[in-house]
Coordinates of C-alpha atoms in Angstrom, one line a residue:
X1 CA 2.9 0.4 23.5
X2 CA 6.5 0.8 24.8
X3 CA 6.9 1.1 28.5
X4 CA 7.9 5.2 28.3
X5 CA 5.1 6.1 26.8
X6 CA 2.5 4.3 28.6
X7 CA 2.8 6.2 31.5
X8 CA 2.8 9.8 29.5
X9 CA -0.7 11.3 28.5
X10 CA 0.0 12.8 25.1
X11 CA -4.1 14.0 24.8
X12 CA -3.8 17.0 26.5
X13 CA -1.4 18.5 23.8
X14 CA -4.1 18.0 21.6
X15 CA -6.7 20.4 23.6
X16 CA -7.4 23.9 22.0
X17 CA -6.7 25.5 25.6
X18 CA -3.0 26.3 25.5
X19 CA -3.8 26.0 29.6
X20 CA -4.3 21.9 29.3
X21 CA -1.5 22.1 26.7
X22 CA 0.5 23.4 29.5
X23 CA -0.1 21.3 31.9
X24 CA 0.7 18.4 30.2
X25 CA 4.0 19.5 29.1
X26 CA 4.8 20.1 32.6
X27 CA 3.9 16.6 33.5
X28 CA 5.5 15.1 30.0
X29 CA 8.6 17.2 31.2
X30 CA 8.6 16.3 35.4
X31 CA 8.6 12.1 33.7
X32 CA 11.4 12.8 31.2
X33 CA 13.5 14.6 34.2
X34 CA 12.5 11.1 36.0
X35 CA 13.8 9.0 34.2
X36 CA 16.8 11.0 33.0
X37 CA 17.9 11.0 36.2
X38 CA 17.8 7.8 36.8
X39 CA 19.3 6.9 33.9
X40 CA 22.2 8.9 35.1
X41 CA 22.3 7.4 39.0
X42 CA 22.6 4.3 36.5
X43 CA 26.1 5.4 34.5
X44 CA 27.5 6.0 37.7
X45 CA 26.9 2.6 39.8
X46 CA 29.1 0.2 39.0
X47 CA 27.9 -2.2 36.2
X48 CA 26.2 -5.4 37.8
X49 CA 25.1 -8.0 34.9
X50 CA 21.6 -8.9 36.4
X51 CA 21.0 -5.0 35.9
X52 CA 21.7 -5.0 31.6
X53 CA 18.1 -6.1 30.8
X54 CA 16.5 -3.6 32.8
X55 CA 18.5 -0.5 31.9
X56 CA 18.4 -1.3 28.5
X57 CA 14.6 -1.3 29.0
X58 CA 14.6 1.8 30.8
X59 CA 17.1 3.4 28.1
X60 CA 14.4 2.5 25.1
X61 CA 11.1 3.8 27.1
X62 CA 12.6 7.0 27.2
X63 CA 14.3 7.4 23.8
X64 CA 10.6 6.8 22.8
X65 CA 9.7 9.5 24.6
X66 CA 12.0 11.8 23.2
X67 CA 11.2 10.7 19.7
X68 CA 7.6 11.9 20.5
X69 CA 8.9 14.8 21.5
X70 CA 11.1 15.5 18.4
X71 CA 7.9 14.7 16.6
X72 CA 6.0 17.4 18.4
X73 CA 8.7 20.0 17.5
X74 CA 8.5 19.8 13.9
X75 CA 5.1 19.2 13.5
X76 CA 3.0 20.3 16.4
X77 CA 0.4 23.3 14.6
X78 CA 0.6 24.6 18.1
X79 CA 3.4 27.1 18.2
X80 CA 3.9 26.3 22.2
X81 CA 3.8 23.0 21.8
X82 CA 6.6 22.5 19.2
X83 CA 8.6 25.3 21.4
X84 CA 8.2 24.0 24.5
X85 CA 9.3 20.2 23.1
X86 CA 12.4 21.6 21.4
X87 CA 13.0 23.1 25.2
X88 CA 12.8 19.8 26.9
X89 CA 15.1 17.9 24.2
X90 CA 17.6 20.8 24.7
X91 CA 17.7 20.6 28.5
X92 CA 18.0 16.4 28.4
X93 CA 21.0 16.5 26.0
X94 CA 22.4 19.2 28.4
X95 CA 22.3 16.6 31.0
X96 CA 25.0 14.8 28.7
X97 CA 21.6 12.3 26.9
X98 CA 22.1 11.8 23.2
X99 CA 18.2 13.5 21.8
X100 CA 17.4 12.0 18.1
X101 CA 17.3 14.1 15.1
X102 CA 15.3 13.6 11.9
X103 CA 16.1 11.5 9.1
X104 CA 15.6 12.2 5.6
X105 CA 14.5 15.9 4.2
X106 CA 11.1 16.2 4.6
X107 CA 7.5 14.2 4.7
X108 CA 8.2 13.1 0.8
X109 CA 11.2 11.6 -0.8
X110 CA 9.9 12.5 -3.9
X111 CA 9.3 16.1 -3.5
X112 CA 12.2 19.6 -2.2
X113 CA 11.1 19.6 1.7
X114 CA 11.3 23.9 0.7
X115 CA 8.0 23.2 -1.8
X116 CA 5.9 21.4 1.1
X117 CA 3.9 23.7 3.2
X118 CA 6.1 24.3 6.5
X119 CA 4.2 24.1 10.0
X120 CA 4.0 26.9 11.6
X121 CA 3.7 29.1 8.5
X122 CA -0.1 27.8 7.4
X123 CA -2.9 30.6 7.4
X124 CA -5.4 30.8 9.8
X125 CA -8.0 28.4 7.8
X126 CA -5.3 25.6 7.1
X127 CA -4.1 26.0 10.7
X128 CA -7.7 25.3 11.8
X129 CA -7.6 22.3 9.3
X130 CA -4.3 20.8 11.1
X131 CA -5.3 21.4 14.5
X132 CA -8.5 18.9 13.9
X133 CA -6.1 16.7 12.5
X134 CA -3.5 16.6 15.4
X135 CA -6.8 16.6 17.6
X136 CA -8.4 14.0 15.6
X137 CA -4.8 11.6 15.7
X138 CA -2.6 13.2 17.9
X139 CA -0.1 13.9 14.9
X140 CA -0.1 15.6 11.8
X141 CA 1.0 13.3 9.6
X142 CA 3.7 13.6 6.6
X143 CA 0.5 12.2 4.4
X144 CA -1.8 15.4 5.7
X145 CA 1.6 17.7 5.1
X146 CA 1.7 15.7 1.0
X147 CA -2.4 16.4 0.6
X148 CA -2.2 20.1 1.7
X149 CA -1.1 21.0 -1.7
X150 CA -4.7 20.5 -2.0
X151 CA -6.7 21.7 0.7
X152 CA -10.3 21.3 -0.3
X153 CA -9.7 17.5 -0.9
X154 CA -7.6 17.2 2.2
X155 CA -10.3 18.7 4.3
X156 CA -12.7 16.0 2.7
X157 CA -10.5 13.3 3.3
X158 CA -9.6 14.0 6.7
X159 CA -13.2 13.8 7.4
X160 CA -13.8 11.0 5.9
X161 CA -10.8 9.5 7.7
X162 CA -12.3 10.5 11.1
X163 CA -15.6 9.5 10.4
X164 CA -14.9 5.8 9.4
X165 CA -12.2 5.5 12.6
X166 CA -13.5 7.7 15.3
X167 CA -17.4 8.0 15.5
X168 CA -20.4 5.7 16.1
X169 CA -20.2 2.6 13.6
X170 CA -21.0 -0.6 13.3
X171 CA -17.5 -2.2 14.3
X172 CA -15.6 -1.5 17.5
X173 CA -12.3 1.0 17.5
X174 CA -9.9 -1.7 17.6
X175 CA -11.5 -4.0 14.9
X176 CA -11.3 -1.0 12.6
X177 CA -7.0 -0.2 13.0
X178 CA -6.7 -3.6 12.9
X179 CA -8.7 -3.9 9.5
X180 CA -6.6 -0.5 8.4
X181 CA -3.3 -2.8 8.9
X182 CA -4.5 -6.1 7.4
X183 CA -5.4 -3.8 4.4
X184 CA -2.1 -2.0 4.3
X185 CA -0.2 -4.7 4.7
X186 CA -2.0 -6.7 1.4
X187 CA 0.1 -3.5 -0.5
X188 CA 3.6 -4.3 2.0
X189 CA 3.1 -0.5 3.3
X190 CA 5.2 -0.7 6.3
X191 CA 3.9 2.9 6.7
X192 CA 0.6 3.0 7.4
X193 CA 0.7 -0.4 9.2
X194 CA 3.1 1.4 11.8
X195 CA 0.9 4.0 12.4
X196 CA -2.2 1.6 13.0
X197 CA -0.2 -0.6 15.2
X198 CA 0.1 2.5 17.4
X199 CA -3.5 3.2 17.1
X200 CA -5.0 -0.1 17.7
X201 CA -2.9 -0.2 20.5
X202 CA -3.9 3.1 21.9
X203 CA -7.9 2.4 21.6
X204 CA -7.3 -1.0 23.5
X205 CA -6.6 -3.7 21.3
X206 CA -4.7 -7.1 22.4
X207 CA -1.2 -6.9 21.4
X208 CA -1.3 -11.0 21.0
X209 CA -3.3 -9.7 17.6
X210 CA -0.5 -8.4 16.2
X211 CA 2.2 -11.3 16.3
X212 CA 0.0 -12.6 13.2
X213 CA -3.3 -12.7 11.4
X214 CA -3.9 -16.7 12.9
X215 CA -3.9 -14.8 16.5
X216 CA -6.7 -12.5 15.7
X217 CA -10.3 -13.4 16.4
X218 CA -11.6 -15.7 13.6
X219 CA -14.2 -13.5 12.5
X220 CA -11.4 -10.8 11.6
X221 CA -9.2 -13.9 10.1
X222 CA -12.5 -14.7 7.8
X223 CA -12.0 -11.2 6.0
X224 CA -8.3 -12.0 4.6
X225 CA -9.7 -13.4 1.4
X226 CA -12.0 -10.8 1.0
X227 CA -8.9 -8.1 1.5
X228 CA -6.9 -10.2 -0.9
X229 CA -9.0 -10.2 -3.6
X230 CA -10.5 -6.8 -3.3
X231 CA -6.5 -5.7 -3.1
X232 CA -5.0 -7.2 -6.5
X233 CA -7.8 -8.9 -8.3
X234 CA -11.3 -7.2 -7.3
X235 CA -13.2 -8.6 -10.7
X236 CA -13.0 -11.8 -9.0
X237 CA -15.3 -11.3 -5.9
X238 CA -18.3 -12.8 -6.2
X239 CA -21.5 -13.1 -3.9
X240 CA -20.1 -16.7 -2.8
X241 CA -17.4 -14.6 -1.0
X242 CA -19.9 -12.0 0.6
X243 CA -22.6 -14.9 1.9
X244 CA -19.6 -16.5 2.6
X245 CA -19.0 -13.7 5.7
X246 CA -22.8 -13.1 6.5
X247 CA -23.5 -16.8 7.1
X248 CA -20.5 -18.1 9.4
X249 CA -22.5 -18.8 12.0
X250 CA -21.0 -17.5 15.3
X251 CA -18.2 -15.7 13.4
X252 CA -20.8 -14.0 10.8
X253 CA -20.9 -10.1 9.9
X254 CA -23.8 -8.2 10.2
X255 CA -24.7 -6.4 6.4
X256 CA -23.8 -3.2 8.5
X257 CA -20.1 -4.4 9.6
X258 CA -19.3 -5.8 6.5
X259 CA -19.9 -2.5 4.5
X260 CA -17.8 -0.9 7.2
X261 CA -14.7 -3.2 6.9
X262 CA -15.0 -3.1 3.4
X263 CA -15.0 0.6 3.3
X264 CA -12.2 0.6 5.3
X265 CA -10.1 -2.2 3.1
X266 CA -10.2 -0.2 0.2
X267 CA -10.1 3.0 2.2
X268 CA -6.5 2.1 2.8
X269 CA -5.8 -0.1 -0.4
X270 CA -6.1 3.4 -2.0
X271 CA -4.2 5.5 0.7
X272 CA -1.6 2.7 0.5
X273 CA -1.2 3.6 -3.3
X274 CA -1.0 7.2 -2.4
X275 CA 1.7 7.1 0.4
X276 CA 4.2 5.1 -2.4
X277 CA 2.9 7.1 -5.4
X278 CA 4.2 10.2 -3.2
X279 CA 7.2 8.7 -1.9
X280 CA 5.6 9.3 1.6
X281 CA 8.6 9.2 4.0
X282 CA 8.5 7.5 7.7
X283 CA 7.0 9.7 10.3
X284 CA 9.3 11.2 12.3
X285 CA 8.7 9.5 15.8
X286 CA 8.5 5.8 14.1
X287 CA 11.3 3.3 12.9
X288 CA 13.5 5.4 9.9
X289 CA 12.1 8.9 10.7
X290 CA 14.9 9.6 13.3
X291 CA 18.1 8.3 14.5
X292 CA 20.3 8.9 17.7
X293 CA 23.6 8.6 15.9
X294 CA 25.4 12.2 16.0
X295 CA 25.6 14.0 12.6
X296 CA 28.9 14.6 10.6
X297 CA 30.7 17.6 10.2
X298 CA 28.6 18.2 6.7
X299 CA 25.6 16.8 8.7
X300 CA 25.3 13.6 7.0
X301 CA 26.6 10.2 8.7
X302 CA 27.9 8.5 6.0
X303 CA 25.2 5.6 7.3
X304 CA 22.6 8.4 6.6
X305 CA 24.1 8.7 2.8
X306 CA 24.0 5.1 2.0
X307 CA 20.6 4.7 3.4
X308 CA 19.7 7.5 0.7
X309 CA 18.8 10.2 3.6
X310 CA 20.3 12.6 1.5
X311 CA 19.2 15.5 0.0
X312 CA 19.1 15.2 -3.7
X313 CA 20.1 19.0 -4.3
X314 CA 23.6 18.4 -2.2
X315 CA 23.8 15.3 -3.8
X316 CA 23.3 16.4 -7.6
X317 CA 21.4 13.5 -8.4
X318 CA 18.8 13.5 -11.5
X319 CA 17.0 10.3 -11.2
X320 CA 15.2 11.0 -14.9
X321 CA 17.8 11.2 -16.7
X322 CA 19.6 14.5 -17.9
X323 CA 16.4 16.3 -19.6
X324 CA 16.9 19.7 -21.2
X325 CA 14.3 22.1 -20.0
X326 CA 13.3 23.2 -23.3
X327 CA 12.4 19.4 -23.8
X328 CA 10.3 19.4 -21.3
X329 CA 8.8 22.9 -22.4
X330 CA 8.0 20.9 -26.1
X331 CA 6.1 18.1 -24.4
X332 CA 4.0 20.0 -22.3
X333 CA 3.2 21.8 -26.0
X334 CA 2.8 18.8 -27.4
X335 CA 0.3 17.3 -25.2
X336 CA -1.7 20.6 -25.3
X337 CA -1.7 20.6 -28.8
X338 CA -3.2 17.2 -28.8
X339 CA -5.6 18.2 -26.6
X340 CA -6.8 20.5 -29.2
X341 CA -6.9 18.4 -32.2
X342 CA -8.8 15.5 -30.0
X343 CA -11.2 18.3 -29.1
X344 CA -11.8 19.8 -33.1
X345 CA -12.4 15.6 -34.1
X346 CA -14.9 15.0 -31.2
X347 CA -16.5 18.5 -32.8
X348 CA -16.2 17.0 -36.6
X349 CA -17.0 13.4 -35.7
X350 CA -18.1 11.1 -33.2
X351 CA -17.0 7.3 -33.8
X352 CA -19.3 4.4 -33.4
X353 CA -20.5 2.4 -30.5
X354 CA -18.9 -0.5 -32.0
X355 CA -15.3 1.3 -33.2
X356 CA -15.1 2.6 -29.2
X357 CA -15.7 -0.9 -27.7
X358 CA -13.0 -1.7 -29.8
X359 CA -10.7 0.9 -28.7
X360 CA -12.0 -0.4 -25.2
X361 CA -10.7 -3.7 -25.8
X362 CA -7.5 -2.6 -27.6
X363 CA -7.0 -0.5 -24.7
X364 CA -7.7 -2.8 -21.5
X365 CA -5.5 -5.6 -23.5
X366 CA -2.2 -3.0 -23.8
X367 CA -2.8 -2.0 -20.1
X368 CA -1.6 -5.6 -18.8
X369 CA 1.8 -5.4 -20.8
X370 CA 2.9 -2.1 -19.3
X371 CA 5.2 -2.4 -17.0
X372 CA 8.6 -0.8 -15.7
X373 CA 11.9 -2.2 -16.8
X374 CA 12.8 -2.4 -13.3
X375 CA 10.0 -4.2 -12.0
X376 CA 11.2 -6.9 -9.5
X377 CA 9.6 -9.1 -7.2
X378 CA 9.4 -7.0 -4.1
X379 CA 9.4 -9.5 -0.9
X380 CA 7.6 -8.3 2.1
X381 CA 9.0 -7.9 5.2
X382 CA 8.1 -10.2 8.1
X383 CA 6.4 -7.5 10.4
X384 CA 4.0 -6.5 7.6
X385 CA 3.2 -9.6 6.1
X386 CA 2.3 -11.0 9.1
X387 CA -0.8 -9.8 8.8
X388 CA -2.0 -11.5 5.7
X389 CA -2.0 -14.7 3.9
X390 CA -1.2 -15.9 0.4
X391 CA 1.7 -13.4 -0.1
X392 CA 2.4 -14.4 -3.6
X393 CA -1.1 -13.3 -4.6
X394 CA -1.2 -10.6 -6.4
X395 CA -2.3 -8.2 -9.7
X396 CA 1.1 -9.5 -11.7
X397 CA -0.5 -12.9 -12.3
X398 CA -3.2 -11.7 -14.0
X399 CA -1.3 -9.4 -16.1
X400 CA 1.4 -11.8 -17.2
X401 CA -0.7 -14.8 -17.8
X402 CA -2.9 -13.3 -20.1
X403 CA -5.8 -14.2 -18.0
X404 CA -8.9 -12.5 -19.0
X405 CA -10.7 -9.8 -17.4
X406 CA -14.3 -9.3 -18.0
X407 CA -15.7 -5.9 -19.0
X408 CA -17.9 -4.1 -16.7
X409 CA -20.1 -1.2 -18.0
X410 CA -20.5 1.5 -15.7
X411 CA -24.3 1.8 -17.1
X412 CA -25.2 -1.4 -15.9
X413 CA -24.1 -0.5 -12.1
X414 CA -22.3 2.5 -10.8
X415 CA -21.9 4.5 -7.6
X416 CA -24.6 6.9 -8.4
X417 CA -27.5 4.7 -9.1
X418 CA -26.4 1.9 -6.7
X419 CA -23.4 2.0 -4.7
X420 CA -23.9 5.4 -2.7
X421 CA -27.6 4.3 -1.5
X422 CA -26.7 1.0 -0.3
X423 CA -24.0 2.3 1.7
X424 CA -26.0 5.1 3.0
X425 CA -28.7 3.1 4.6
X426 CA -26.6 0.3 5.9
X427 CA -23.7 3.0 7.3
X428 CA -25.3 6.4 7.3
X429 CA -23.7 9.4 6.3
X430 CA -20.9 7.5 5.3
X431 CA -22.3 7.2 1.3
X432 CA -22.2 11.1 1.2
X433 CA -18.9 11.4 2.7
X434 CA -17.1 9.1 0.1
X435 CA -19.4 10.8 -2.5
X436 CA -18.1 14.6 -2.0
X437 CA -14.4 12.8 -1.8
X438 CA -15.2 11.1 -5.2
X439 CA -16.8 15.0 -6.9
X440 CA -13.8 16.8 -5.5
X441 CA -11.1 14.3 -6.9
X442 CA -12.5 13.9 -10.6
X443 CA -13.3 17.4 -10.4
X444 CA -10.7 19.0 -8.8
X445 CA -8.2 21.4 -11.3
X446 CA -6.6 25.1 -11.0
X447 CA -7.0 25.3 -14.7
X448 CA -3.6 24.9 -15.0
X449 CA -0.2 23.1 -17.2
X450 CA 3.2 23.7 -16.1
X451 CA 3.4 27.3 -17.0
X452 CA 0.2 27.4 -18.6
X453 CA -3.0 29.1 -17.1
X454 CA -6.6 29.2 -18.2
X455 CA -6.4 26.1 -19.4
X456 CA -9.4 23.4 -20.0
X457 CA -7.7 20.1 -18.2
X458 CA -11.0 18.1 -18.4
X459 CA -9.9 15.8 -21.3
X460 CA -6.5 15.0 -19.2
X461 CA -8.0 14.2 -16.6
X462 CA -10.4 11.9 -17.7
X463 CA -8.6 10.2 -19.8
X464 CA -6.0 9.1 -16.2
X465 CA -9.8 8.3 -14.4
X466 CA -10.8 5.8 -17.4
X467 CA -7.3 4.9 -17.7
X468 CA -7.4 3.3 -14.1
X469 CA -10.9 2.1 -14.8
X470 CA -9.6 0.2 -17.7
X471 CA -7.5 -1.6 -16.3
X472 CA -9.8 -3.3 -14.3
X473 CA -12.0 -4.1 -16.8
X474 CA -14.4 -0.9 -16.0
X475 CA -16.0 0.6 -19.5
X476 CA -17.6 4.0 -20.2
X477 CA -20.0 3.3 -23.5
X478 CA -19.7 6.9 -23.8
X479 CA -15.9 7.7 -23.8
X480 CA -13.8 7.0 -26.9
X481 CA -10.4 5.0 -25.4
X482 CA -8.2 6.2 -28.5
X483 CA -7.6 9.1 -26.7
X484 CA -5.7 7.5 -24.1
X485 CA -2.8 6.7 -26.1
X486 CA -3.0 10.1 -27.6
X487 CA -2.6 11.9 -24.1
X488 CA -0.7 9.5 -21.8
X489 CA 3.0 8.7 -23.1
X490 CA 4.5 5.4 -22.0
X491 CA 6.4 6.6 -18.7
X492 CA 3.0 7.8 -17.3
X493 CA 1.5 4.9 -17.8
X494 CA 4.4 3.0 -16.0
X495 CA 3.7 4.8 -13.4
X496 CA 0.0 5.1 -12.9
X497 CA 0.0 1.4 -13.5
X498 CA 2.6 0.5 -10.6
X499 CA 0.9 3.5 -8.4
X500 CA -2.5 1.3 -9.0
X501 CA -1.7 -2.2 -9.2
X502 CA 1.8 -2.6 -7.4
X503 CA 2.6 0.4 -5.3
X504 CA 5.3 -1.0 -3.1
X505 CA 7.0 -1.1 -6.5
X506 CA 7.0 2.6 -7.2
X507 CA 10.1 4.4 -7.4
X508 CA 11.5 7.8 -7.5
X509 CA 12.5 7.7 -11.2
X510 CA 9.3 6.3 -12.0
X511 CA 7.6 9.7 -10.5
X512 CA 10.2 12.2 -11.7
X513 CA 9.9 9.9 -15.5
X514 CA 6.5 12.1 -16.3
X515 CA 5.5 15.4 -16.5
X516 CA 8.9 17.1 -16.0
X517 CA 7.5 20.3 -16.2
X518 CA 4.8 20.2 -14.5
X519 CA 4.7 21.4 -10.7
X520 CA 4.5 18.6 -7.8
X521 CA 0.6 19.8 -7.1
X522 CA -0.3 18.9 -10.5
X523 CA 0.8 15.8 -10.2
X524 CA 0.1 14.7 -6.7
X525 CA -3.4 15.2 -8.7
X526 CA -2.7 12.5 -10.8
X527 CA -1.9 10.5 -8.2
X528 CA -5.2 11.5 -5.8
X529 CA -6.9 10.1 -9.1
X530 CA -4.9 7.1 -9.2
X531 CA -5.5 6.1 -5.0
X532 CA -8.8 7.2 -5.0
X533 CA -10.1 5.1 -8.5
X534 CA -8.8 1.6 -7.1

């Protein structure tokens, strides 16, 4: 952690007792005043070389500090808190110190910052919701600020979330951030790796562990296959690969802390797919959620234009295309009238196990060959990929070398029946945790389409959840797939694939490409299914 900020205690601001919150703004404001000051004593000594490194230091511990602050005063629930930050940026620029502002409009790229829920304007049961949060993390996060368009699964995931980072486990607090960024970093998400770096930091962890995977204990080091595979390709894993990690002798896993780190892996494989599927932007505090430059006269640098911090409104920019709004009316009509004629031939007739095992087939074989026109090889960056191996590896290899995937019926083994009472015993509580998360995200719908109400979405929305399964190989004997092409045109496909299988690939035409007309909450539930399924 950077020099400014190790000497600040941010915990207090997350205390219910607007007293402690108090109190630690004073103290956050008497170091800030500190080290203003001295930063000013600085500009006015004459310049001695040996002195650059130091001040230069000095300067970057406390623009740290102030980008905490900014942080706090946009997205603090705690109305004092976000008031009283805003004071103490206004009083250091009034000593003549450039304060940061935010970049970009809002915690999605992908979605107006005016339809996202602002802070400070939540009712009192989502306000109790983001005070656990900040408690729980010290932030609210522009991924809690994305989910609250659906507040009975955000509430479930956030407890989830704490559960598997904060409370008694099998694996220590700084094995389990550092297991969060060796996962996030198999999908390139600069995003959540940031934010874990901070974490595992802040919990204790050795710093040495983050120049590199090779500098992490070798137990931790043993996993990286197991995260690679589970990533891109998890058909593959076989029980060579778990035996492999239960009998390493002195750098073995206990049964315990392997179902742990492998909740966690796909735990943030998944959120990984959500945070691109979303267009999740940088948090404001970290690298590309702020700069110190001074804004133009229209408030833009021209720096912050290029670098696409723009805002797509002032910018009159229509990434899909020019599409008519009565063309988007007709296909929302469309797929509702197929919806209806699927449902009178289920009703008439009901095709045979054979002719749907076909469809299966037909089905999983088309999934591999659907891809965006602008799919490129997307190299990682040094400070994410770091913390894996084998950075070719990956889902497109399978696709576009026709290798086979084997089919895996859910009746033989599913979560149910299997999965939820072997993680149950060996991590309690944990099994019925992920279980209400996987109920409230298949079942989760407001009866609505675009303008439509009272409307049955059950077909829709299990035909994206086999969809995913699919393409991994994962049959239903009960479901008929020729339904799938009937319901999901080719530019949701594109994206649900890339969302699933190459995330760091999706792009903002990609998520304004399908459902035009439908509003951002119906289709951030598409893409809960899509991050929650992998």
């Amino acid at each position: 952690m950077a020099e400014g900020e190790n000497e600040v205690r941010w915990d207090g601001l997350c205390s219910r007792d607007s007293t402690t919150r108090e109190t630690a703004l004073e103290n956050i404001r008497q170091i800030i005043v500190r080290k203003t000051e001295c930063l000013r004593l600085v500009k006015e000594t004459p310049y001695r070389p040996a002195d650059g490194l130091s001040n230069a230091v000095s300067l970057d511990g406390l623009n740290k500090l102030l980008a905490h602050l900014l942080m706090l005063s946009k997205r603090c629930p705690f109305k004092d808190v976000r008031e009283r930050s805003e004071f103490i940026l206004k009083s250091v620029q009034e000593l003549g110190i450039r304060i940061p502002r935010p970049l970009g409009h809002g915690p999605s790229r992908f979605i107006p910052e005016k339809e996202i829920l602002q802070v400070g304007s939540e009712d009192a049961q989502m306000h109790t919701l983001f005070a656990d949060s900040f408690a729980a993390l010290g932030r609210l996060d522009n991924i809690t600020l994305v989910m609250v368009f659906h507040p009975q699964y955000l509430e479930s995931f956030l407890k989830t979330q704490h559960y598997l980072l904060q409370m008694d486990g099998p694996l220590p607090l700084h094995y389990r951030h550092y297991i969060g960024i060796m996962a996030a970093a198999r999908h390139q998400c600069s995003y959540l790796v940031n934010l874990h770096v901070n974490d595992f930091l802040h919990v204790g962890g050795d710093p040495k562990w983050l120049n590199g995977l090779e500098n992490a204990p070798q137990k931790l080091q043993n996993l990286g296959e197991l995260n690679k595979v589970l990533a891109h390709r998890p058909w593959l894993i076989t029980k060579e690969h778990i035996e492999g990690l239960l009998k390493a002798e002195e750098h073995s896993w206990s049964l315990a802390e392997l179902v742990h780190a492998v909740v966690l892996l796909t735990h943030y494989h998944s959120l990984a797919s959500f945070t691109f599927g979303c267009g999740i932007s940088p948090e404001i505090h970290c690298d590309g959620g702020h700069t110190f430059r001074p804004p133009s006269v229209s408030n833009y640098c021209i720096c912050d234009i290029t670098n696409g911090n723009h805002s797509v409104d002032e910018m009159q920019v229509n990434s899909a295309g020019n599409v008519s709004v009565s063309d988007s009316f007709f296909e929302v009509e469309a797929l509702m009238e197929k919806m209806k004629q699927l449902q009178e031939c289920r009703d008439e007739e009901e095709a045979s196990q054979e002719e749907m095992a076909s469809r299966f087939e037909i089905e999983k074989r088309e999934s591999m060959f659907v891809f965006s026109s602008d799919d490129e090889e997307v190299t990682p960056a040094r400070d994410v990929s770091r913390h894996f191996e084998d950075t070719s590896y990956g889902y497109k290899d399978f696709s576009r070398h026709g290798m086979h995937v084997p089919t895996f019926r859910v009746q033989d083994y599913c979560w149910e029946d299997h999965g939820y009472s072997l993680v149950n015993r060996l991590y309690p509580d944990v099994g019925q945790l992920i279980d209400e998360k996987f109920h409230i995200a298949y079942n989760l719908t407001y009866n609505t389409m675009a303008m439509h109400k009272d409307v049955d979405t059950s077909m829709l929305r299990r035909a994206i959840w086999n969809y995913i399964h699919c393409m991994f190989g994962i049959r239903y004997d009960d479901y008929d797939y020729g339904e799938i092409n009937q319901l999901l045109d080719r530019s949701f496909k594109v994206y649900i694939k890339t969302v699933v299988c190459t995330p760091e690939k999706v792009t903002k035409r990609m998520y304004d490409s399908f459902w035009r007309q439908f509003k951002h909450s119906e289709k951030k539930l598409g893409c809960k299914q899509n991050s929650f399924m992998l």
